[in-house]
Short mmCIF file of C-alpha atoms in Angstrom, two decimals:
data_model
loop_
_atom_site.label_atom_id
_atom_site.label_comp_id
_atom_site.label_asym_id
_atom_site.label_seq_id
_atom_site.Cartn_x
_atom_site.Cartn_y
_atom_site.Cartn_z
CA MET V 1 72.73 -15.55 14.28
CA GLY V 2 70.04 -14.25 12.30
CA PRO V 3 67.07 -12.89 13.56
CA PRO V 4 64.05 -15.53 14.30
CA LEU V 5 61.96 -16.71 11.07
CA TRP V 6 58.89 -15.89 13.02
CA GLN V 7 59.81 -12.38 12.93
CA GLN V 8 60.56 -12.38 9.19
CA LEU V 9 57.13 -14.23 8.55
CA GLN V 10 55.50 -11.47 10.73
CA GLN V 11 56.87 -8.46 8.30
CA VAL V 12 56.30 -10.73 5.32
CA ALA V 13 52.70 -10.69 6.22
CA ALA V 14 52.42 -6.90 6.73
CA VAL V 15 54.22 -6.37 3.23
CA LEU V 16 51.51 -8.57 1.35
CA ALA V 17 48.74 -7.03 3.18
CA ALA V 18 49.89 -3.54 1.94
CA VAL V 19 50.08 -4.63 -1.44
CA ARG V 20 46.66 -6.45 -1.10
CA ALA V 21 45.61 -2.97 0.14
CA GLY V 22 46.75 -1.28 -3.13
CA SER V 23 50.43 -0.25 -2.02
CA SER V 24 53.69 -0.73 -3.71
CA ALA V 25 55.66 -3.51 -2.12
CA THR V 26 58.67 -0.79 -2.02
CA PRO V 27 57.78 1.56 0.49
CA ALA V 28 56.22 -1.41 2.62
CA LEU V 29 59.50 -2.85 2.53
CA GLU V 30 61.31 0.58 3.28
CA ALA V 31 59.62 0.68 6.72
CA VAL V 32 61.09 -2.90 7.74
CA ASP V 33 63.70 -2.76 10.10
CA PRO V 34 66.82 -2.48 8.66
CA ALA V 35 68.53 -5.62 10.69
CA LEU V 36 64.96 -7.63 9.22
CA ARG V 37 64.87 -6.01 5.63
CA PRO V 38 66.96 -8.28 3.42
CA GLY V 39 65.56 -11.71 4.74
CA VAL V 40 62.26 -10.13 4.32
CA GLN V 41 62.60 -8.73 0.95
CA ALA V 42 64.20 -11.98 -0.38
CA LEU V 43 60.89 -13.91 1.30
CA VAL V 44 58.17 -11.00 0.48
CA PHE V 45 59.40 -11.24 -3.59
CA GLN V 46 59.21 -15.55 -3.45
CA ALA V 47 55.85 -15.20 -1.50
CA LEU V 48 54.41 -12.42 -4.70
CA ARG V 49 55.93 -14.83 -7.15
CA TRP V 50 53.60 -17.77 -5.43
CA LEU V 51 51.08 -15.65 -4.35
CA GLY V 52 48.42 -17.04 -6.62
CA ARG V 53 49.31 -20.46 -5.33
CA GLY V 54 49.03 -19.73 -1.89
CA GLU V 55 45.47 -18.11 -2.33
CA GLY V 56 44.09 -20.80 -4.20
CA LEU V 57 45.41 -23.61 -1.34
CA ARG V 58 43.88 -21.23 1.40
CA ARG V 59 40.95 -21.34 -0.75
CA HIS V 60 40.60 -25.05 -0.25
CA LEU V 61 41.42 -24.95 3.11
CA ALA V 62 39.19 -22.62 4.58
CA LYS V 63 35.48 -22.14 4.15
CA ARG V 64 35.56 -18.40 4.78
CA THR V 65 38.31 -15.98 4.50
CA PRO V 66 40.05 -14.87 7.73
CA PRO V 67 41.04 -11.04 8.83
CA PRO V 68 43.19 -9.48 6.64
CA ALA V 69 46.43 -9.47 8.68
CA ALA V 70 45.68 -13.57 9.45
CA ASP V 71 45.06 -14.17 5.69
CA ALA V 72 48.09 -12.46 4.63
CA LEU V 73 49.97 -14.64 7.04
CA LEU V 74 48.39 -17.88 5.96
CA CYS V 75 48.77 -17.31 2.05
CA GLY V 76 52.19 -16.02 2.43
CA ALA V 77 53.31 -19.32 4.58
CA LEU V 78 51.23 -21.15 1.77
CA ALA V 79 53.43 -19.51 -1.33
CA LEU V 80 56.56 -19.89 0.56
CA GLY V 81 56.08 -23.69 1.21
CA TRP V 82 53.66 -25.24 -1.38
CA ASP V 83 56.44 -26.61 -3.42
CA ALA V 84 59.12 -28.28 -1.01
CA ALA V 85 61.74 -27.98 -3.82
CA ARG V 86 61.35 -24.12 -3.78
CA SER V 87 60.65 -23.45 -0.39
CA PRO V 88 63.45 -21.56 1.64
CA TYR V 89 63.00 -23.82 4.35
CA GLU V 90 61.80 -27.00 5.58
CA PRO V 91 58.01 -27.48 5.45
CA PHE V 92 57.49 -28.10 9.10
CA THR V 93 59.82 -25.57 10.42
CA LEU V 94 57.90 -23.53 7.87
CA VAL V 95 54.38 -24.50 9.60
CA ASP V 96 55.69 -24.04 13.29
CA GLN V 97 57.48 -20.28 12.66
CA ALA V 98 54.34 -19.17 11.24
CA VAL V 99 51.86 -20.31 13.77
CA GLU V 100 54.51 -18.44 16.30
CA ALA V 101 54.22 -15.46 14.12
CA ALA V 102 50.16 -15.29 14.74
CA LYS V 103 51.06 -16.07 18.39
CA ARG V 104 53.24 -13.26 18.83
CA ASN V 105 51.40 -10.61 16.79
CA PRO V 106 47.92 -9.08 18.73
CA ALA V 107 46.05 -8.64 15.05
CA THR V 108 46.40 -12.64 14.61
CA ARG V 109 46.61 -13.57 17.81
CA ALA V 110 43.08 -14.79 17.70
CA GLN V 111 43.54 -16.73 14.71
CA ALA V 112 46.45 -18.66 15.49
CA SER V 113 44.76 -22.25 15.95
CA PHE V 114 42.68 -21.44 12.93
CA ILE V 115 46.29 -20.89 10.93
CA ASN V 116 47.60 -23.71 13.19
CA ALA V 117 45.02 -25.85 11.28
CA CYS V 118 45.04 -24.95 8.23
CA LEU V 119 48.81 -25.42 7.72
CA ARG V 120 48.88 -29.00 9.61
CA ARG V 121 46.19 -30.09 7.19
CA PHE V 122 48.53 -28.84 4.08
CA LEU V 123 51.07 -30.57 5.11
CA ARG V 124 48.80 -34.00 5.37
CA GLU V 125 47.58 -33.32 2.06
CA ARG V 126 50.13 -31.56 0.04
CA ASP V 127 49.87 -33.60 -2.96
CA GLU V 128 45.91 -33.67 -3.45
CA LEU V 129 45.87 -30.02 -2.71
CA VAL V 130 48.40 -28.90 -5.47
CA GLU V 131 46.91 -30.95 -7.89
CA LEU V 132 43.35 -29.08 -7.06
CA THR V 133 44.92 -26.15 -7.68
CA ASP V 134 47.17 -27.12 -10.54
CA HIS V 135 43.66 -26.75 -12.61
CA GLU V 136 43.02 -22.96 -11.67
CA PRO V 137 44.64 -20.40 -14.06
CA VAL V 138 45.93 -18.05 -11.28
CA ALA V 139 47.06 -20.34 -9.17
CA HIS V 140 48.66 -22.22 -12.07
CA TRP V 141 50.50 -19.09 -13.45
CA ASN V 142 50.21 -17.08 -10.10
CA HIS V 143 48.81 -14.07 -12.21
CA PRO V 144 45.68 -12.47 -12.03
CA ARG V 145 43.02 -13.86 -14.76
CA TRP V 146 42.87 -10.58 -16.75
CA TRP V 147 46.52 -10.54 -17.23
CA ILE V 148 46.77 -14.07 -18.26
CA GLU V 149 43.92 -14.23 -20.84
CA ARG V 150 45.83 -10.72 -22.20
CA LEU V 151 48.81 -12.32 -22.63
CA ARG V 152 47.05 -15.15 -24.39
CA ARG V 153 45.17 -12.48 -26.82
CA ASP V 154 48.72 -10.53 -27.26
CA HIS V 155 50.92 -13.24 -27.48
CA PRO V 156 49.59 -16.60 -28.60
CA GLN V 157 52.65 -18.49 -29.07
CA ALA V 158 54.62 -16.81 -26.23
CA TRP V 159 52.16 -16.34 -23.32
CA GLN V 160 53.60 -19.25 -21.52
CA ARG V 161 56.78 -18.45 -21.76
CA ILE V 162 56.41 -14.80 -20.47
CA LEU V 163 54.25 -16.19 -17.41
CA ARG V 164 57.22 -18.67 -16.51
CA ALA V 165 59.76 -15.85 -17.18
CA ASP V 166 57.60 -13.44 -14.95
CA ASP V 167 58.08 -16.12 -12.07
CA THR V 168 62.12 -16.30 -11.67
CA ALA V 169 64.22 -13.55 -10.05
CA ALA V 170 65.86 -11.60 -12.23
CA PRO V 171 69.56 -11.23 -13.19
CA LEU V 172 71.88 -8.00 -11.64
CA THR V 173 72.94 -6.20 -14.81
CA LEU V 174 75.11 -3.65 -14.93
CA ARG V 175 75.72 -0.70 -17.55
CA ILE V 176 79.22 0.51 -17.27
CA ASN V 177 79.50 4.41 -17.50
CA VAL V 178 82.16 4.46 -20.30
CA ARG V 179 82.83 8.49 -19.05
CA ARG V 180 84.71 6.57 -15.99
CA THR V 181 86.09 3.52 -17.07
CA SER V 182 85.17 0.38 -20.12
CA VAL V 183 83.78 -3.19 -20.14
CA ALA V 184 87.41 -4.45 -20.21
CA GLN V 185 88.78 -2.50 -17.35
CA TYR V 186 85.62 -3.26 -14.79
CA LEU V 187 86.05 -6.90 -15.75
CA PRO V 188 89.09 -8.04 -13.86
CA ALA V 189 87.57 -5.73 -10.58
CA LEU V 190 84.82 -8.30 -10.61
CA ALA V 191 87.42 -11.14 -11.53
CA ALA V 192 89.23 -10.35 -8.31
CA MET V 193 85.85 -10.74 -5.96
CA ASP V 194 85.17 -14.07 -7.56
CA LEU V 195 82.21 -12.79 -9.51
CA PRO V 196 81.60 -14.16 -12.79
CA ALA V 197 80.07 -11.71 -15.71
CA ARG V 198 79.14 -11.92 -19.12
CA ARG V 199 78.80 -9.06 -21.15
CA VAL V 200 75.67 -7.91 -22.58
CA ALA V 201 74.23 -5.21 -25.00
CA GLY V 202 76.74 -2.57 -26.05
CA SER V 203 78.46 -1.62 -22.43
CA GLY V 204 76.56 -3.81 -20.15
CA LEU V 205 77.45 -6.83 -17.72
CA GLU V 206 74.98 -9.53 -16.78
CA LEU V 207 76.53 -10.99 -13.31
CA GLY V 208 76.55 -14.81 -12.59
CA ARG V 209 75.60 -13.83 -9.05
CA ALA V 210 73.92 -11.05 -7.77
CA ARG V 211 75.28 -8.85 -4.66
CA PRO V 212 74.36 -5.85 -3.09
CA VAL V 213 75.55 -3.11 -5.72
CA GLN V 214 77.33 -1.19 -2.85
CA GLN V 215 79.58 -3.99 -2.48
CA LEU V 216 80.86 -3.64 -6.12
CA PRO V 217 83.75 -2.24 -7.09
CA GLY V 218 83.22 1.42 -8.35
CA PHE V 219 79.66 2.19 -7.13
CA GLU V 220 80.45 5.09 -5.01
CA ALA V 221 82.82 6.19 -8.07
CA GLY V 222 80.07 6.42 -10.25
CA GLU V 223 81.91 3.28 -12.53
CA PHE V 224 78.63 1.80 -13.20
CA SER V 225 74.57 1.58 -12.85
CA VAL V 226 72.10 -1.22 -12.27
CA GLN V 227 69.81 -1.21 -15.66
CA ASP V 228 68.21 -4.28 -17.35
CA ALA V 229 70.20 -4.93 -20.53
CA ALA V 230 67.03 -4.10 -22.43
CA ALA V 231 66.34 -0.75 -21.02
CA GLN V 232 70.23 -0.37 -22.24
CA LEU V 233 69.23 -0.25 -25.64
CA ALA V 234 67.49 3.40 -25.55
CA ALA V 235 70.46 5.87 -25.69
CA PRO V 236 72.11 3.91 -28.83
CA LEU V 237 68.70 3.39 -30.82
CA LEU V 238 67.97 7.37 -30.29
CA LEU V 239 71.57 8.60 -30.74
CA ASP V 240 73.61 6.40 -32.69
CA GLY V 241 73.60 7.77 -36.59
CA LEU V 242 71.82 11.24 -35.55
CA ALA V 243 73.67 14.14 -36.47
CA PRO V 244 72.51 17.86 -35.43
CA THR V 245 71.82 20.55 -37.96
CA GLY V 246 74.21 23.03 -39.15
CA GLY V 247 76.61 20.95 -36.63
CA GLY V 248 76.99 21.98 -32.92
CA VAL V 249 75.37 19.78 -30.25
CA LEU V 250 72.17 17.54 -30.27
CA ARG V 251 69.47 19.17 -28.60
CA VAL V 252 67.51 15.96 -26.80
CA LEU V 253 64.58 15.74 -24.19
CA ASP V 254 63.95 13.00 -21.82
CA ALA V 255 60.50 13.81 -21.42
CA CYS V 256 59.96 11.13 -18.40
CA ALA V 257 63.52 10.88 -16.75
CA ALA V 258 63.29 9.73 -13.61
CA PRO V 259 64.99 8.25 -11.90
CA GLY V 260 67.65 9.22 -14.59
CA GLY V 261 68.85 5.90 -15.54
CA LYS V 262 68.36 6.52 -19.36
CA THR V 263 69.06 10.58 -18.67
CA ALA V 264 72.70 9.42 -17.61
CA HIS V 265 73.02 6.62 -20.54
CA LEU V 266 72.66 9.03 -23.20
CA LEU V 267 74.80 11.45 -21.80
CA GLU V 268 77.66 8.64 -21.46
CA HIS V 269 76.86 6.99 -24.64
CA ALA V 270 77.07 10.78 -26.70
CA GLY V 271 80.45 11.75 -25.28
CA PRO V 272 81.18 14.98 -23.34
CA GLY V 273 79.83 18.43 -24.96
CA ARG V 274 77.58 16.40 -27.37
CA LEU V 275 74.32 17.17 -26.07
CA ALA V 276 72.25 19.90 -25.06
CA LEU V 277 70.02 17.56 -22.87
CA THR V 278 66.55 18.54 -21.09
CA ALA V 279 65.64 15.87 -18.47
CA LEU V 280 61.65 16.68 -17.20
CA ASP V 281 59.70 14.95 -14.40
CA VAL V 282 56.67 16.07 -13.33
CA ASP V 283 57.44 14.98 -9.46
CA PRO V 284 59.94 17.48 -8.13
CA ALA V 285 60.93 14.84 -5.82
CA ARG V 286 61.73 12.59 -8.72
CA CYS V 287 63.78 15.13 -10.56
CA ARG V 288 66.03 15.10 -7.09
CA ARG V 289 66.42 11.36 -7.81
CA VAL V 290 67.72 12.07 -11.37
CA ASP V 291 69.98 15.03 -9.93
CA GLU V 292 71.44 12.27 -7.28
CA THR V 293 71.85 9.77 -10.03
CA LEU V 294 74.13 12.14 -12.34
CA SER V 295 75.82 13.30 -9.65
CA ARG V 296 77.11 10.37 -8.44
CA LEU V 297 78.12 8.89 -12.25
CA GLY V 298 79.84 12.28 -12.70
CA LEU V 299 77.58 13.95 -14.67
CA ALA V 300 76.41 16.94 -12.89
CA GLY V 301 75.62 20.10 -14.66
CA GLU V 302 75.33 17.90 -17.99
CA ALA V 303 71.07 18.41 -18.39
CA GLN V 304 68.85 20.51 -17.21
CA VAL V 305 66.64 18.78 -14.73
CA ARG V 306 63.05 20.63 -14.68
CA ALA V 307 59.88 19.58 -12.79
CA ALA V 308 57.00 19.66 -15.62
CA ASP V 309 54.59 17.93 -17.29
CA ALA V 310 55.88 16.46 -20.57
CA ALA V 311 52.37 16.87 -21.84
CA ARG V 312 52.00 20.42 -21.59
CA PRO V 313 54.96 21.71 -23.43
CA ALA V 314 53.62 25.53 -23.25
CA GLU V 315 54.77 25.68 -19.81
CA TRP V 316 58.34 24.63 -20.30
CA TRP V 317 59.14 24.31 -24.01
CA ASP V 318 61.08 27.62 -25.41
CA GLY V 319 59.79 27.10 -28.91
CA GLN V 320 63.02 25.33 -30.35
CA PRO V 321 62.70 22.44 -32.22
CA PHE V 322 64.32 18.57 -30.69
CA ASP V 323 67.08 16.67 -32.73
CA ALA V 324 65.88 13.86 -30.26
CA ILE V 325 63.21 12.98 -27.86
CA LEU V 326 63.01 9.93 -25.88
CA LEU V 327 59.50 9.12 -24.60
CA ASP V 328 59.98 6.37 -22.17
CA ALA V 329 56.21 6.45 -21.29
CA PRO V 330 54.28 5.62 -17.98
CA CYS V 331 53.00 2.29 -18.48
CA THR V 332 51.27 -1.08 -16.44
CA ALA V 333 55.49 -2.04 -15.97
CA SER V 334 53.99 -5.89 -17.21
CA GLY V 335 57.43 -6.07 -18.48
CA ILE V 336 59.43 -5.87 -15.67
CA VAL V 337 57.57 -8.25 -13.06
CA ARG V 338 61.00 -10.57 -12.37
CA ARG V 339 62.24 -7.39 -10.70
CA HIS V 340 58.86 -6.17 -9.27
CA PRO V 341 56.75 -8.93 -8.73
CA ASP V 342 54.10 -7.05 -6.91
CA VAL V 343 52.84 -4.86 -10.00
CA ARG V 344 50.80 -7.81 -11.20
CA TRP V 345 48.66 -7.93 -8.05
CA LEU V 346 48.48 -4.32 -8.01
CA ARG V 347 47.63 -3.42 -11.83
CA ARG V 348 43.48 -3.76 -12.48
CA GLU V 349 42.55 -4.38 -16.13
CA SER V 350 41.27 -0.46 -16.77
CA ASP V 351 44.72 0.59 -16.05
CA VAL V 352 45.60 -0.62 -19.35
CA GLU V 353 43.47 1.62 -21.30
CA GLN V 354 43.99 4.87 -18.80
CA LEU V 355 47.40 4.36 -19.53
CA ALA V 356 47.30 3.84 -23.12
CA LEU V 357 45.10 6.99 -23.24
CA GLN V 358 48.02 9.02 -21.17
CA GLN V 359 50.61 7.60 -23.63
CA ALA V 360 48.98 8.47 -26.66
CA MET V 361 48.40 12.24 -25.09
CA LEU V 362 52.27 12.57 -24.47
CA LEU V 363 52.86 11.26 -27.65
CA ALA V 364 50.38 13.75 -29.63
CA ALA V 365 52.07 16.72 -26.99
CA LEU V 366 55.59 15.72 -27.91
CA TRP V 367 55.77 15.04 -31.78
CA PRO V 368 55.56 18.29 -33.12
CA LEU V 369 58.44 19.50 -30.68
CA VAL V 370 60.61 17.03 -32.97
CA ARG V 371 62.15 19.09 -35.90
CA PRO V 372 62.17 17.70 -39.56
CA GLY V 373 64.49 14.93 -39.92
CA GLY V 374 64.52 14.32 -35.96
CA ARG V 375 63.78 11.46 -33.90
CA LEU V 376 61.26 10.39 -31.43
CA LEU V 377 62.07 7.01 -29.03
CA TYR V 378 59.29 5.81 -27.88
CA CYS V 379 59.65 2.83 -25.39
CA THR V 380 57.78 1.10 -22.79
CA CYS V 381 58.42 -1.72 -19.95
CA SER V 382 55.40 -3.71 -21.25
CA VAL V 383 54.66 -6.63 -22.85
CA PHE V 384 51.18 -5.73 -23.49
CA ARG V 385 50.41 -4.51 -27.33
CA ARG V 386 47.81 -2.30 -26.31
CA GLU V 387 50.93 -0.36 -24.43
CA GLY V 388 53.35 -1.04 -27.74
CA SER V 389 52.57 -2.33 -31.21
CA GLU V 390 48.76 -0.67 -31.18
CA GLN V 391 49.73 2.41 -29.80
CA ILE V 392 52.24 2.68 -32.53
CA ASP V 393 49.83 1.91 -35.04
CA ALA V 394 47.24 4.36 -34.03
CA PHE V 395 49.67 7.00 -34.22
CA LEU V 396 50.98 6.49 -37.46
CA ALA V 397 47.57 6.16 -38.70
CA SER V 398 47.03 9.73 -37.70
CA ASN V 399 50.47 11.30 -38.27
CA THR V 400 51.60 10.49 -42.04
CA ASP V 401 54.67 12.61 -41.41
CA ALA V 402 56.12 10.13 -38.93
CA GLN V 403 57.78 6.90 -40.26
CA VAL V 404 58.95 4.16 -37.80
CA LEU V 405 62.68 3.35 -38.68
CA PRO V 406 64.51 -0.26 -37.72
CA SER V 407 63.88 -0.92 -34.02
CA PRO V 408 62.99 -4.17 -32.13
CA GLY V 409 59.19 -3.54 -31.40
CA HIS V 410 57.92 -6.03 -28.91
CA LEU V 411 60.86 -7.48 -26.64
CA LEU V 412 59.34 -10.25 -24.62
CA PRO V 413 61.24 -11.47 -21.30
CA GLN V 414 63.82 -13.96 -21.58
CA GLY V 415 64.54 -15.65 -18.67
CA GLY V 416 63.92 -18.58 -16.10
CA PRO V 417 62.90 -21.77 -18.07
CA GLY V 418 63.83 -22.11 -21.45
CA ARG V 419 66.59 -19.09 -20.92
CA HIS V 420 68.90 -21.80 -22.79
CA ALA V 421 66.86 -21.87 -26.23
CA VAL V 422 67.98 -18.01 -26.52
CA ALA V 423 71.66 -18.50 -25.45
CA ASP V 424 73.16 -16.74 -27.92
CA ASN V 425 70.91 -13.83 -27.41
CA ALA V 426 73.00 -10.68 -27.38
CA LEU V 427 71.05 -9.23 -24.26
CA GLY V 428 71.44 -12.45 -22.18
CA GLU V 429 68.18 -12.35 -19.93
CA HIS V 430 66.05 -9.27 -20.01
CA ASP V 431 62.84 -7.50 -18.91
CA GLY V 432 59.85 -6.92 -21.51
CA PHE V 433 60.11 -3.95 -23.51
CA PHE V 434 58.69 -1.93 -26.40
CA TYR V 435 60.90 0.35 -28.73
CA ALA V 436 59.31 2.06 -31.78
CA LEU V 437 62.28 4.86 -33.50
CA LEU V 438 60.11 7.37 -35.04
CA GLU V 439 61.53 9.89 -37.86
CA LYS V 440 59.42 13.13 -38.62
CA ARG V 441 59.53 13.25 -42.49
CA ARG V 442 61.50 16.19 -44.07
CA ALA V 443 58.96 18.20 -46.11
#
């Protein structure tokens, strides 16, 4: 028998309170008792996807906002139970256990009667209250108002589809390590576990049902990595058709490498001995994650991993130009909300411009390091044009030696309602991304 629901709801409220205070859900979930964590994470992700609705309902149920701990518990319960068809538990069970959670926590005990009254009223007036919040954009779309308005400007034909996709769970997508096995060899291992899978991208597999990765065959042996299908485009885009000057190996820089997924894919895609690869990250702890990733995949020692700021080449560059640079730039992560539903509630509108300035600074610092005829692949996991097409348009306007090679541009999230309209999409379901492949013209 699993842990009681009231105990899980207490932890859900604690994580929601942390997100509201400006912290990522990841460390908050890592602090949860391992015995509770899987169930709590599933509930937290669902609550975050519908938090706008939960907060909208609470505003109609209470004249004043309760203290933070009580408000997190109340809004979390409303987010989980507002739609009976989506609720993980029967509404009365959810209400009963939320009240029990309030009673058993010293931080919320004084508000237990208030929470009970609000939730019981919600059960009685559910249809009317939901209809009221249907007309409130934040509650209806479960994103901050500024985010909704930016998407409407950036993608006037697709903004609703993007928002709906954000509120669905992403599939588990693997990238097969072709240095260890192949898609054809790995598929029977999944079939033996009764796990259906669809081939996507070049060496990707989209699983029909998610499973803990440690339970999948070949994880410890490094036969696969978890990587979204859109992210798997980076290595082939950068490397395919590119030859080193004068023979030998390609000199490649992964400028913002952690946690190492694209670093590893560059090595896997190129094959043994084809790359002289430098992987940078400004944080030494994150560099250790790159090393761990490469080690598990059998690629240890094939890249020089350095803790350094890519925007300050004078501190780490040896003066020899690169054939290719991958700039997976820091961004709002607005394209990966399906996998990280806390992102929408953590970001502020001012973050977009601050990150765009950082992206422009990185582009300006790294472009001189590319040899004539070489390439720089700029990518972000963002659907905002300020971090994608507008960023590259500004770069091209001030760098006449740069030209754009065929590349996807903005890839919008595919998944959830309406995904069958793109059933022939070779990438299957995928996150939102932007890619621009730049080539430096020869003199």
